[in-house]
mmCIF file of C-alpha atoms and ligand atoms in Angstrom:
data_model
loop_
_atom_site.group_PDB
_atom_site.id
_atom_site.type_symbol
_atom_site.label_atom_id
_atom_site.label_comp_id
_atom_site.label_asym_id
_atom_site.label_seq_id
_atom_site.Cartn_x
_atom_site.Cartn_y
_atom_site.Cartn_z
ATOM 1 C CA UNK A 1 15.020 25.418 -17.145
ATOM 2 C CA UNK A 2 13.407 23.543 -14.737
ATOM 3 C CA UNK A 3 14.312 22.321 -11.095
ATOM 4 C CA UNK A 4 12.633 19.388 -10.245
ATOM 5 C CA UNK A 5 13.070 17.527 -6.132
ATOM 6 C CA UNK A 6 11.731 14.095 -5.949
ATOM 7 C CA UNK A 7 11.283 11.499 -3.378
ATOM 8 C CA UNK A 8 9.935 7.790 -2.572
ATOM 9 C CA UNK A 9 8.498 7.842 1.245
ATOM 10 C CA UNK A 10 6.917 5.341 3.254
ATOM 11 C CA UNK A 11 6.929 1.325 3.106
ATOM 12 C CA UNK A 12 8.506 0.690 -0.427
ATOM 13 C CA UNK A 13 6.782 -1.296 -3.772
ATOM 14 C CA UNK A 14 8.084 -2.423 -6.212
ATOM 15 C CA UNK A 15 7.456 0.248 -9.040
ATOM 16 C CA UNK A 16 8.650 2.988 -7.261
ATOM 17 C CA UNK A 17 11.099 2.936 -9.701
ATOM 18 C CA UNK A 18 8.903 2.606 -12.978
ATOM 19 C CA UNK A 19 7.068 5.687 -11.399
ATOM 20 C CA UNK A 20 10.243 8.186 -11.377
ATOM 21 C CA UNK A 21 11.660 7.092 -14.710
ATOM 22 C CA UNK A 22 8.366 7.688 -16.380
ATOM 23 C CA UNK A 23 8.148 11.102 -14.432
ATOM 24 C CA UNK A 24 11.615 11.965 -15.325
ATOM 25 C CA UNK A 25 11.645 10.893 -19.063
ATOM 26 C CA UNK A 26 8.534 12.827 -19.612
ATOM 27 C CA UNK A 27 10.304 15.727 -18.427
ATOM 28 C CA UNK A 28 13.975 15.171 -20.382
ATOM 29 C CA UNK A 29 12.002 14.321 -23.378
ATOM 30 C CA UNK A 30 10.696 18.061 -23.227
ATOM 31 C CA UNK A 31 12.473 20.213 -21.450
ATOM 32 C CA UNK A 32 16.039 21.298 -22.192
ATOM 33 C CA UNK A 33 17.561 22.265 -19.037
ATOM 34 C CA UNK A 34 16.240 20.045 -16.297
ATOM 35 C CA UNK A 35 17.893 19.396 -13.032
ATOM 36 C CA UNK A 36 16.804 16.967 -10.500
ATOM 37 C CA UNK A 37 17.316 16.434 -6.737
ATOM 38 C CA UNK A 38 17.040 13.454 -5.665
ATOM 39 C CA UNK A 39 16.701 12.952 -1.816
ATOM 40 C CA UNK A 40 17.787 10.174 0.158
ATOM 41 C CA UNK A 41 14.846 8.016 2.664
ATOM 42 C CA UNK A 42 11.833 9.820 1.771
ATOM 43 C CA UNK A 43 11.095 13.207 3.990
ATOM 44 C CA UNK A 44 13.782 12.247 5.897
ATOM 45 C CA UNK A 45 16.112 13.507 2.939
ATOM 46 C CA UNK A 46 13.950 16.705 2.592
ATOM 47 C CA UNK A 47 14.329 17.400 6.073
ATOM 48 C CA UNK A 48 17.771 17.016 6.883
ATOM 49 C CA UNK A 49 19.093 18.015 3.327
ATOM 50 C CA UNK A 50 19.919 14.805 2.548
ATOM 51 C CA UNK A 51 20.155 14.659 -1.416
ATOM 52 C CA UNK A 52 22.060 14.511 -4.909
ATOM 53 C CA UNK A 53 21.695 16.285 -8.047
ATOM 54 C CA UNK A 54 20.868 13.494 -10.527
ATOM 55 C CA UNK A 55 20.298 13.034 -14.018
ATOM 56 C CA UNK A 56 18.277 11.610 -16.794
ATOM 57 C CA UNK A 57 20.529 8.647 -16.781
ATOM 58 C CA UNK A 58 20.135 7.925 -13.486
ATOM 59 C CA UNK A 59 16.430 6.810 -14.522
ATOM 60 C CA UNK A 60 17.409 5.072 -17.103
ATOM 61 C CA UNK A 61 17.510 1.320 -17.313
ATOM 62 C CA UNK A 62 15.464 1.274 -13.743
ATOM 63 C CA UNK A 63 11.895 0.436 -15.128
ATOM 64 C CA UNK A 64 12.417 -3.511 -13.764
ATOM 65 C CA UNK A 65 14.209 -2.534 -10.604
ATOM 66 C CA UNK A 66 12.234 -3.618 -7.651
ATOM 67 C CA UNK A 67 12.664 -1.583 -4.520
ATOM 68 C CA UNK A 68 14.055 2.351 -4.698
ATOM 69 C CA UNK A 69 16.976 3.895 -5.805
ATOM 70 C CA UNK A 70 16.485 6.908 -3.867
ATOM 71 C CA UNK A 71 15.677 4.635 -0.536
ATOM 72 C CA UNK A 72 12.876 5.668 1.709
ATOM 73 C CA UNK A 73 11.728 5.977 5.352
ATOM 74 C CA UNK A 74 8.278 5.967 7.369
ATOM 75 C CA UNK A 75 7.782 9.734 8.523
ATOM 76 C CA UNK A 76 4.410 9.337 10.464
ATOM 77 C CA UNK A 77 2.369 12.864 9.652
ATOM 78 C CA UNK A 78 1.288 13.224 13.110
ATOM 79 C CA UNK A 79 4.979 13.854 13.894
ATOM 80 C CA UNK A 80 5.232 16.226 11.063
ATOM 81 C CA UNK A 81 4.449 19.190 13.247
ATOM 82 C CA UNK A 82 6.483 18.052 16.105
ATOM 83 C CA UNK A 83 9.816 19.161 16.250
ATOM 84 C CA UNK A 84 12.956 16.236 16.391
ATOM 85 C CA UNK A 85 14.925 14.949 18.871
ATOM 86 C CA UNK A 86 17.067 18.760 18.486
ATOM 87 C CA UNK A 87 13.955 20.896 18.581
ATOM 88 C CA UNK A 88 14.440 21.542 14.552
ATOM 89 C CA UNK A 89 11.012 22.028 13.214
ATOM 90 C CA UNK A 90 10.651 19.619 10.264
ATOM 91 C CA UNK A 91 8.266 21.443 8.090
ATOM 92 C CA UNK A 92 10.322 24.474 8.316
ATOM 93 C CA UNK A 93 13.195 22.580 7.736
ATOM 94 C CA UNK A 94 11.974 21.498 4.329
ATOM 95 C CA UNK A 95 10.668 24.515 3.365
ATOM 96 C CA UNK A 96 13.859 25.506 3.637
ATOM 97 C CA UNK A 97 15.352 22.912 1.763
ATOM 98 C CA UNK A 98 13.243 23.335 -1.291
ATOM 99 C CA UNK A 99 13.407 27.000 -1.563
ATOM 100 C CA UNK A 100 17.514 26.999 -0.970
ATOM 101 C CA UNK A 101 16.930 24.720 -4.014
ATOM 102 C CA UNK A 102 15.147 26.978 -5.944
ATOM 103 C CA UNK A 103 12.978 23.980 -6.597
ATOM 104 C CA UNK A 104 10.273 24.415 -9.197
ATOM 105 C CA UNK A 105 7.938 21.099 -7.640
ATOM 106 C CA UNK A 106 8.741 18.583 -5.483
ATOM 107 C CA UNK A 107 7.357 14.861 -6.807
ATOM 108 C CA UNK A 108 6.471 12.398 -3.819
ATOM 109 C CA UNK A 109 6.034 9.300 -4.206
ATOM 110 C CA UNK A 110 4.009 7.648 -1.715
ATOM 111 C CA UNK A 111 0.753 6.205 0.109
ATOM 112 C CA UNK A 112 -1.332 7.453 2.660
ATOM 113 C CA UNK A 113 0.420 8.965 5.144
ATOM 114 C CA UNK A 114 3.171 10.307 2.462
ATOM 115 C CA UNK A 115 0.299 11.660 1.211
ATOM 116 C CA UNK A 116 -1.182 13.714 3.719
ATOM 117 C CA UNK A 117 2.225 15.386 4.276
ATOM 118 C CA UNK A 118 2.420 16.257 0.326
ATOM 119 C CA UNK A 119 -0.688 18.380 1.179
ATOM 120 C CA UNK A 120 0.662 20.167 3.953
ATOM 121 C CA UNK A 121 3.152 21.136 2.149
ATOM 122 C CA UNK A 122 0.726 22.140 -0.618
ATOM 123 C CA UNK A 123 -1.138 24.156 2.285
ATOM 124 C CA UNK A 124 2.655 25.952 3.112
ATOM 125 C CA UNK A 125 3.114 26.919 -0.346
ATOM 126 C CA UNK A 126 5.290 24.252 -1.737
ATOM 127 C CA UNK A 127 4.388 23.058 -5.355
ATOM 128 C CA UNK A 128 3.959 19.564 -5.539
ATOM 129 C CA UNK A 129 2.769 16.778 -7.425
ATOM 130 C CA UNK A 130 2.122 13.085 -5.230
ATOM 131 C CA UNK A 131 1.955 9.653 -7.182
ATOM 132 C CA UNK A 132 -0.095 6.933 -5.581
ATOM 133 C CA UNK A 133 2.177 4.412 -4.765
ATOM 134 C CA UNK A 134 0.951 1.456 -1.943
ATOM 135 C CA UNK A 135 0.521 -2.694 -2.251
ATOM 136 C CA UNK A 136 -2.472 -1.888 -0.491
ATOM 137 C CA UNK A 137 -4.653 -0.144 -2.919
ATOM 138 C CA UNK A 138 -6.155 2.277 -0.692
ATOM 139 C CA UNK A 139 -5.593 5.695 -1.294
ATOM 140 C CA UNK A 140 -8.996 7.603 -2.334
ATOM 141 C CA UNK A 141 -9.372 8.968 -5.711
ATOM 142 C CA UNK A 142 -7.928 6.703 -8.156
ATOM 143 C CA UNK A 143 -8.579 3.095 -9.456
ATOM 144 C CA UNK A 144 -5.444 2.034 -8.513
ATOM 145 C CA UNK A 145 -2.273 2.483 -6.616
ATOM 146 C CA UNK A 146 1.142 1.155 -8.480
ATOM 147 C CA UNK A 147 2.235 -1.813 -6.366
ATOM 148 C CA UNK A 148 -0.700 -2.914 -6.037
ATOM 149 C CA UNK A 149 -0.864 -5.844 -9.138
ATOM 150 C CA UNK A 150 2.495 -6.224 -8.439
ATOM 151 C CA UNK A 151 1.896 -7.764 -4.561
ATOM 152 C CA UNK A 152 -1.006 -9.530 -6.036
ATOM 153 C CA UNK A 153 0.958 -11.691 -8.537
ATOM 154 C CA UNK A 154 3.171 -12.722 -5.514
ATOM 155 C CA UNK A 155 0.233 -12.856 -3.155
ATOM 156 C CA UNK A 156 -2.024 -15.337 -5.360
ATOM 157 C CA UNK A 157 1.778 -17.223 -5.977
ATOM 158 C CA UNK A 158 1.939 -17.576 -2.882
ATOM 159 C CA UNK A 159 -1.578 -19.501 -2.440
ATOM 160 C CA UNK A 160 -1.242 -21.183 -5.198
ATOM 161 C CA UNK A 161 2.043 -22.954 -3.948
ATOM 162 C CA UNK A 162 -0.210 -23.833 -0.444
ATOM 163 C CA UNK A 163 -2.470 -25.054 -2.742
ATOM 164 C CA UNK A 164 -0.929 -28.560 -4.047
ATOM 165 C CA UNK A 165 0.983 -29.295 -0.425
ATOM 166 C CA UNK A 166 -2.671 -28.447 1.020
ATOM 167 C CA UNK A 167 -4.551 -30.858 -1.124
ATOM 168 C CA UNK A 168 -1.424 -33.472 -0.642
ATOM 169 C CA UNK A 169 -1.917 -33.600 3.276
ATOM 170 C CA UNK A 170 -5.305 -32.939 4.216
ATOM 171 C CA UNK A 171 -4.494 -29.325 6.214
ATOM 172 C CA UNK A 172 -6.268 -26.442 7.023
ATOM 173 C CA UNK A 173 -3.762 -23.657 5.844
ATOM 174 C CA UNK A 174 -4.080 -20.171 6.622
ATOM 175 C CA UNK A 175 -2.002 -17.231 4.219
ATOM 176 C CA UNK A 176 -1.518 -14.321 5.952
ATOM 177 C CA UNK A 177 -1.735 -11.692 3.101
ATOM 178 C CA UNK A 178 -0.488 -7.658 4.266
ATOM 179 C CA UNK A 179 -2.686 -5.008 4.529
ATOM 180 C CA UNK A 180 -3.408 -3.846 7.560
ATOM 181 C CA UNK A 181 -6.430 -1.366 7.501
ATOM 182 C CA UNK A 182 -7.819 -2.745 4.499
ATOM 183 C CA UNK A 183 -8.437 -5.914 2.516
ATOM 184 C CA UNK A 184 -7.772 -5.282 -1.394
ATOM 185 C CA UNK A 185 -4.728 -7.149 -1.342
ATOM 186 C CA UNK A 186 -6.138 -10.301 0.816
ATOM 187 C CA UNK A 187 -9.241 -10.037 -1.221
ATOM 188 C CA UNK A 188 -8.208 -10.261 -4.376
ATOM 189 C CA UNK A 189 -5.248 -12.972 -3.913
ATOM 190 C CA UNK A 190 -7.978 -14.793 -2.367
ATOM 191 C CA UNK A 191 -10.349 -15.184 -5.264
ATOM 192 C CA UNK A 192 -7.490 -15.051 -7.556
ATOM 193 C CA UNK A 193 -5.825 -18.276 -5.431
ATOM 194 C CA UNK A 194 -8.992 -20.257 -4.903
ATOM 195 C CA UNK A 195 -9.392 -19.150 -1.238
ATOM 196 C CA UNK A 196 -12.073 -20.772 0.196
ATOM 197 C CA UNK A 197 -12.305 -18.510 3.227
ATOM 198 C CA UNK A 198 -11.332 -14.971 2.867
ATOM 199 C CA UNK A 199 -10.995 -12.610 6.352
ATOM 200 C CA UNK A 200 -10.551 -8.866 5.785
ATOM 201 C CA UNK A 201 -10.676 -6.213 8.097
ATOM 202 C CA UNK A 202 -13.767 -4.564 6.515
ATOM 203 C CA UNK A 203 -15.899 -7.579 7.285
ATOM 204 C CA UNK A 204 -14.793 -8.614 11.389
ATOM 205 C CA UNK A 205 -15.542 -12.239 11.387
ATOM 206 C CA UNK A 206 -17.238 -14.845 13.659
ATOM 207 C CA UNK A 207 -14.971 -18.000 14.375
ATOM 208 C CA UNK A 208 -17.654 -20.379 14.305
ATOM 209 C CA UNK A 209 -18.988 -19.335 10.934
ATOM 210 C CA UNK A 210 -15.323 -20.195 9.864
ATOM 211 C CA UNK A 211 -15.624 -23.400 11.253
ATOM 212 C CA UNK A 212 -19.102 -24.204 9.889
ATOM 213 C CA UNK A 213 -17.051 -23.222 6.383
ATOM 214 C CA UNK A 214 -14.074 -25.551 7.126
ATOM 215 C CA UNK A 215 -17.041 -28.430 8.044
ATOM 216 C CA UNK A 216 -18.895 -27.731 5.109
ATOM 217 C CA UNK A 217 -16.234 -28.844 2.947
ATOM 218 C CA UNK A 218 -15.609 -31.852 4.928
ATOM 219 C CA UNK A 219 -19.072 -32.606 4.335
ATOM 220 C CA UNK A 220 -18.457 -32.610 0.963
ATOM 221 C CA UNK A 221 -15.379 -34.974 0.728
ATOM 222 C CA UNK A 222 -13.365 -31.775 0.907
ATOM 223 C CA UNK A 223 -9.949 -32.973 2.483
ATOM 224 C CA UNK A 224 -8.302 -29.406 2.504
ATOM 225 C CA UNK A 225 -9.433 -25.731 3.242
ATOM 226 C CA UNK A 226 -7.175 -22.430 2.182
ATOM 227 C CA UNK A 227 -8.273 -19.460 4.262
ATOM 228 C CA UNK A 228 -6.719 -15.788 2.980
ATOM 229 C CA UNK A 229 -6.538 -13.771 6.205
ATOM 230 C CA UNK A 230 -5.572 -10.254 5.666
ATOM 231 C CA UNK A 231 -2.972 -9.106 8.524
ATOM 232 C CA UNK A 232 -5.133 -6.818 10.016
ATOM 233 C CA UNK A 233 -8.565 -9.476 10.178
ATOM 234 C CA UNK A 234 -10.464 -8.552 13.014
ATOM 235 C CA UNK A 235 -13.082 -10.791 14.995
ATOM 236 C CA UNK A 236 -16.682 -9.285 15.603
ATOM 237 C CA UNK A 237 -15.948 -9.288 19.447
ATOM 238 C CA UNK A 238 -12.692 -7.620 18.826
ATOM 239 C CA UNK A 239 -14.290 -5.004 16.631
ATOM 240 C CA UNK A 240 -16.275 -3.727 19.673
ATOM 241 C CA UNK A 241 -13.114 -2.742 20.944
ATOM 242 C CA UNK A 242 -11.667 0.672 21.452
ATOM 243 C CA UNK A 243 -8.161 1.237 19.472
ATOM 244 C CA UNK A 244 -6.794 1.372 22.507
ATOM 245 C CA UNK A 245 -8.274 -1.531 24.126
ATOM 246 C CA UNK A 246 -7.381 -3.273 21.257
ATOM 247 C CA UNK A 247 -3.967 -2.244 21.029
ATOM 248 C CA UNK A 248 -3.366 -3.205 24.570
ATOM 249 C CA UNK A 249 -5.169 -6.624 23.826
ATOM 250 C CA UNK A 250 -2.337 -7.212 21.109
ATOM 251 C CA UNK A 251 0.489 -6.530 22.988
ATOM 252 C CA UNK A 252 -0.220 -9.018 25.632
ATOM 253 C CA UNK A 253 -1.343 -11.819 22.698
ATOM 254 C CA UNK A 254 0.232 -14.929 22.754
ATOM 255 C CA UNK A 255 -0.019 -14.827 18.934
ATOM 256 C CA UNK A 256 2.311 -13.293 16.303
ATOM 257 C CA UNK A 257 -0.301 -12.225 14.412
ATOM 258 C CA UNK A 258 -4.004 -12.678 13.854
ATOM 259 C CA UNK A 259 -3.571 -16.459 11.813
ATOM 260 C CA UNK A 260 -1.960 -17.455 14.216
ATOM 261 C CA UNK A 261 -4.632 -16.844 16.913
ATOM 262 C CA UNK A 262 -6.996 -18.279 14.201
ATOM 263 C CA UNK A 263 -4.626 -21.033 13.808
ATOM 264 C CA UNK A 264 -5.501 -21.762 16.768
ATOM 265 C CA UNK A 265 -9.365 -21.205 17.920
ATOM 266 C CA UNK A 266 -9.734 -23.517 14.702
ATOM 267 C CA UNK A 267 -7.360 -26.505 15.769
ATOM 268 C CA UNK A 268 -8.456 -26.429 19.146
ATOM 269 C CA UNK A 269 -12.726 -26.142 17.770
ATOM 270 C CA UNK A 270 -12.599 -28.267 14.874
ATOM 271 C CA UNK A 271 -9.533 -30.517 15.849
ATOM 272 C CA UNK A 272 -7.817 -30.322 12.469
ATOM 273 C CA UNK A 273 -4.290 -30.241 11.408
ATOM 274 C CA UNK A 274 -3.768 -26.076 10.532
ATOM 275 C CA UNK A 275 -0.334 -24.471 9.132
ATOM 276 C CA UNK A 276 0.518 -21.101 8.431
ATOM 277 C CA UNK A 277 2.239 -19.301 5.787
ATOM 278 C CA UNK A 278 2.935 -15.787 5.956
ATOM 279 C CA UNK A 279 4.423 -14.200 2.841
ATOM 280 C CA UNK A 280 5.513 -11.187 4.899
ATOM 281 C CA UNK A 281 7.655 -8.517 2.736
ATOM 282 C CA UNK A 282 8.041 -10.936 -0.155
ATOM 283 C CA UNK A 283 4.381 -9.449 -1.315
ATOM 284 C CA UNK A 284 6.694 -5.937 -1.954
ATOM 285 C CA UNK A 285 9.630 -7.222 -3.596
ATOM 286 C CA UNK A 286 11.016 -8.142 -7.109
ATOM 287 C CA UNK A 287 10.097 -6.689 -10.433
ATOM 288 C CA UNK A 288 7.245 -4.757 -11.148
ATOM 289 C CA UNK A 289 4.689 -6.829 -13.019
ATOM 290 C CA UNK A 290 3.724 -5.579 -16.676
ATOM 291 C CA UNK A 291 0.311 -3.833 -15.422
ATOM 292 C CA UNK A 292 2.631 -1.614 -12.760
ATOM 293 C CA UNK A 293 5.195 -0.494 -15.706
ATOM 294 C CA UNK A 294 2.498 0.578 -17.724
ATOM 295 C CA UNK A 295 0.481 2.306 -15.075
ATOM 296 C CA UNK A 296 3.496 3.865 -14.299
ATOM 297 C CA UNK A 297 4.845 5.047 -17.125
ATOM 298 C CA UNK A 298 0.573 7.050 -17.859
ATOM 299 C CA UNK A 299 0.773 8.324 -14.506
ATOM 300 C CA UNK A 300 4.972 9.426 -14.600
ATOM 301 C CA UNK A 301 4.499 10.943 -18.050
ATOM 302 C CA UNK A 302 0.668 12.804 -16.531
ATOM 303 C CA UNK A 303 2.779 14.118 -13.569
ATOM 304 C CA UNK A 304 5.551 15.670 -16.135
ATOM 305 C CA UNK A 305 2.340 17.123 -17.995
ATOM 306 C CA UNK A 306 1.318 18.829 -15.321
ATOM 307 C CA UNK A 307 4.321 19.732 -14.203
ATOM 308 C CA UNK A 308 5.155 21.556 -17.501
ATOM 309 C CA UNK A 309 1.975 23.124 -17.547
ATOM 310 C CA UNK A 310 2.756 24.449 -13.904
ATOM 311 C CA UNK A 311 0.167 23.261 -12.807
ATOM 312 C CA UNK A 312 0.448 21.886 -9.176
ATOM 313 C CA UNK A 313 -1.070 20.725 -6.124
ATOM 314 C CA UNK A 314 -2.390 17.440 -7.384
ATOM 315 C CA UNK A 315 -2.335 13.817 -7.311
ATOM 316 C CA UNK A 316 -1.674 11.616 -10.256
ATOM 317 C CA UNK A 317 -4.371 9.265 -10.159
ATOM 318 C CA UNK A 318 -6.335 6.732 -12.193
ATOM 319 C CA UNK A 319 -9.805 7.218 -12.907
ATOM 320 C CA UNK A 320 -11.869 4.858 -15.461
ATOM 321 C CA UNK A 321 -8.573 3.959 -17.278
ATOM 322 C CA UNK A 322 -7.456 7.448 -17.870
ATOM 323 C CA UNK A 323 -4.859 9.445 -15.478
ATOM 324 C CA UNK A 324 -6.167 12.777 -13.792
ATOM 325 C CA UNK A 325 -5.111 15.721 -11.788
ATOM 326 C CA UNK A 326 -7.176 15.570 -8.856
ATOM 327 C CA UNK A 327 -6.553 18.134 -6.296
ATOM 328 C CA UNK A 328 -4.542 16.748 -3.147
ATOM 329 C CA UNK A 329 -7.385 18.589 -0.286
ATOM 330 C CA UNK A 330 -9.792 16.667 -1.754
ATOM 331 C CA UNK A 331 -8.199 13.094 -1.195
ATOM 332 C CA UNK A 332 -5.376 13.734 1.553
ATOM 333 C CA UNK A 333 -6.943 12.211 4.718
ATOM 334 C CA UNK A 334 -9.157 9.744 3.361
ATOM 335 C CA UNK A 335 -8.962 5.908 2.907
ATOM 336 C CA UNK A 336 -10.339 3.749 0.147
ATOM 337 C CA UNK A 337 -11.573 0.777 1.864
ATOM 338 C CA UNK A 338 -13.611 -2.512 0.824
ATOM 339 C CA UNK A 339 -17.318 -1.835 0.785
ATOM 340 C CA UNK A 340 -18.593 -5.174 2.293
ATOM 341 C CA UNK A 341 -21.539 -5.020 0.266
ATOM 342 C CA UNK A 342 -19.604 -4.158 -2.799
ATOM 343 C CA UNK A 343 -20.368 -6.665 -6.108
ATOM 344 C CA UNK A 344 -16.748 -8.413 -6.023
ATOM 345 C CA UNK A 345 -17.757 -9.589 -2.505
ATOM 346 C CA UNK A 346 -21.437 -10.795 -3.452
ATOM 347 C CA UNK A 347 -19.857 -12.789 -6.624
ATOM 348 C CA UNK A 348 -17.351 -14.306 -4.519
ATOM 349 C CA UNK A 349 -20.436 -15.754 -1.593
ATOM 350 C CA UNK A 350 -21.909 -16.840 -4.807
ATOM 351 C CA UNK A 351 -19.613 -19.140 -5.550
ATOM 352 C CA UNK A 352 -19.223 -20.127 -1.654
ATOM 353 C CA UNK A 353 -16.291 -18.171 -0.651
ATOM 354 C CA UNK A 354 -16.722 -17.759 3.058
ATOM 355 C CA UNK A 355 -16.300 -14.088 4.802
ATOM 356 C CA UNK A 356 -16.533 -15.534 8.385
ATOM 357 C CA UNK A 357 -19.833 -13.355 8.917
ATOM 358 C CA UNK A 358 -22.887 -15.631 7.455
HETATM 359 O O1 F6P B 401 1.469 -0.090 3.480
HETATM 360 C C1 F6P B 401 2.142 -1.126 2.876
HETATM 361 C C2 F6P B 401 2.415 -2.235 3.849
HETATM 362 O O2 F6P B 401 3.142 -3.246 3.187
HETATM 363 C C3 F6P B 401 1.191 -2.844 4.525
HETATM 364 O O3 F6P B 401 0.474 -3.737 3.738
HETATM 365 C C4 F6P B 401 1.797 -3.479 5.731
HETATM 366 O O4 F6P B 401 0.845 -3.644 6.738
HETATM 367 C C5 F6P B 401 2.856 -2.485 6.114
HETATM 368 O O5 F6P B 401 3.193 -1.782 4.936
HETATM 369 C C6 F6P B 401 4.095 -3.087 6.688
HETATM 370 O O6 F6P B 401 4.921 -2.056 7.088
HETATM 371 P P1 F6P B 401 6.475 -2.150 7.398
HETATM 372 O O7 F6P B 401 7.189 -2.260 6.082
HETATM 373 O O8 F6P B 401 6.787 -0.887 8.087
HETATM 374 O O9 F6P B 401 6.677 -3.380 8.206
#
């Protein structure tokens, strides 16, 4: 007999639901007596008891679904520890839940933040298992994060469309590709679409370099230029900011977002014609790609592994194209972000992609 609780938290992707089938098939396939609880919005569902004993068929038939059946909700960890709007204390709360369960693990699905909850809940005695789920790419200690290839296919789509109207008209266009704290996603769309001037926030950029880039190509009888600029692209003088000073600095922008203020420093310095196209939550939705089923599927089926071994207090990651247990205080906390110097970024100034720094 086992008693499994599961859960999707944070901002969704679209193999969320490739994830919990493979998790829950690996377990079906092995064990007897299984019961799962499902629960509704992430921690949310945890929290407030918010759940539903499912079954094996309720996985079934899901691997293409986009999205999650179970739904999910951002539950920022620094909040964790501070009681809600009633004075309930939410850690407590689903403590509570999973031992009134009898629960033996509780599988969360989720990125970062999702992640650094998981492990307080390790630390209070829970047994749980986390699966790296994020379009982002950036949780520490495995290859990959499910999601991830998925946003890319629509990502590079997405440039690729911008592409033949951007040739057609002689434009500057801008893509604003998500990722906020780091530039995987932007980066990799970006060589992948022919990007000929990629901004991340790992590498804060200088304006006129970006110009020099967009002349450049002029120079060459280049009618068109494609900049990738990752959502959270930061300029070198902005960089020098505090968080707060640059929080502050945002709110009273005239700009939507960061292409848009680029958008405009390059109209108004280089006096061309500039669009931009910004893909938004598109990059998280449909059908998981084939690369996030199968990843899914290895890391779902490792989880149930471990999970019939008893063995707990881990994340499912990938690590040189083979899944492993690797213990949640080890990774919970820290980011996996784009090492400027890193090869992928060399080969791509090889071959003239710009960064906005040189
Ligand atoms: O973390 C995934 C992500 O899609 C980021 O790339 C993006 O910055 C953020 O979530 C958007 O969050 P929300 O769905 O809350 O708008």
């Amino acid at each position: 007999m086992k008693r499994i609780g599961i859960l999707t938290s944070g901002g969704d992707c679209q193999a969320l639901n490739a994830a919990m089938r493979g998790v829950v098939k690996g377990l079906s396939h092995n064990v007897d007596d299984l019961e799962i609880y499902g629960f509704y919005d992430g921690y949310k569902g945890l929290i407030y008891g918010n759940y539903r004993l499912l079954t094996s068929a309720d996985f079934s038939g899901i691997l293409t679904k986009g999205g999650t059946i179970l739904g999910t909700s951002r539950q920022p960890f620094k909040l964790m520890r501070v009681p809600d709007e009633n004075g309930l204390d939410k850690v407590e709360a689903m403590k509570h839940t999973y031992h009134k369960l009898n629960l033996d693990c509780l599988v969360i699905l989720g990125g970062n933040g999702t992640q650094k909850t998981a492990n307080l809940l390790r630390e209070e005695g829970l047994h749980v298992i986390h699966l790296p789920k994020t379009i982002d790419n950036d949780i520490w200690g495995t290859d990959i994060t499910f999601g991830f290839q998925s946003a890319l296919n629509i990502a590079t789509d997405t440039i690729d469309y911008i592409h033949t109207t951007a040739a057609s008209h002689n434009r500057v266009f801008i893509v604003e590709i998500m990722g906020h704290k780091v530039g995987w996603l932007p980066l990799h769309a970006g060589i992948a679409g022919g990007a000929d001037i990629i901004l991340i926030p790992e590498i804060p950029y200088n304006i006129n370099k970006v110009i020099d880039a967009i002349d450049k190509r002029t120079k060459q009888g280049k009618g068109f230029t494609i900049l990738a600029v990752a959502e959270g692209a930061i300029s070198k003088q902005d960089a020098k900011l505090s968080k707060k000073e640059l929080k502050a600095k945002m709110k009273k922008s005239k700009y939507p977002s960061v292409s848009y203020e680029v958008a405009a420093l390059v109209e108004e310095k280089s006096g061309r014609e500039v669009r931009v196209t910004v893909p938004g939550h598109m990059q998280r939705g449909g059908s998981p790609c084939a690369f996030d089923r199968v990843l899914c599927t290895q890391l779902g089926a490792a989880a149930a592994q471990a999970i019939l071994e008893k063995d707990y207090g881990y994340m499912i990651g990938m690590v040189n194209g083979r899944t492993e247990r690797i213990p949640l205080n080890e990774v919970a906390g820290k980011l996996k972000t784009v090492d400027p110097n890193c090869q992928l970024i060399q080969e791509a100034k090889q071959i003239g992609i710009c960064f906005g720094d040189e």
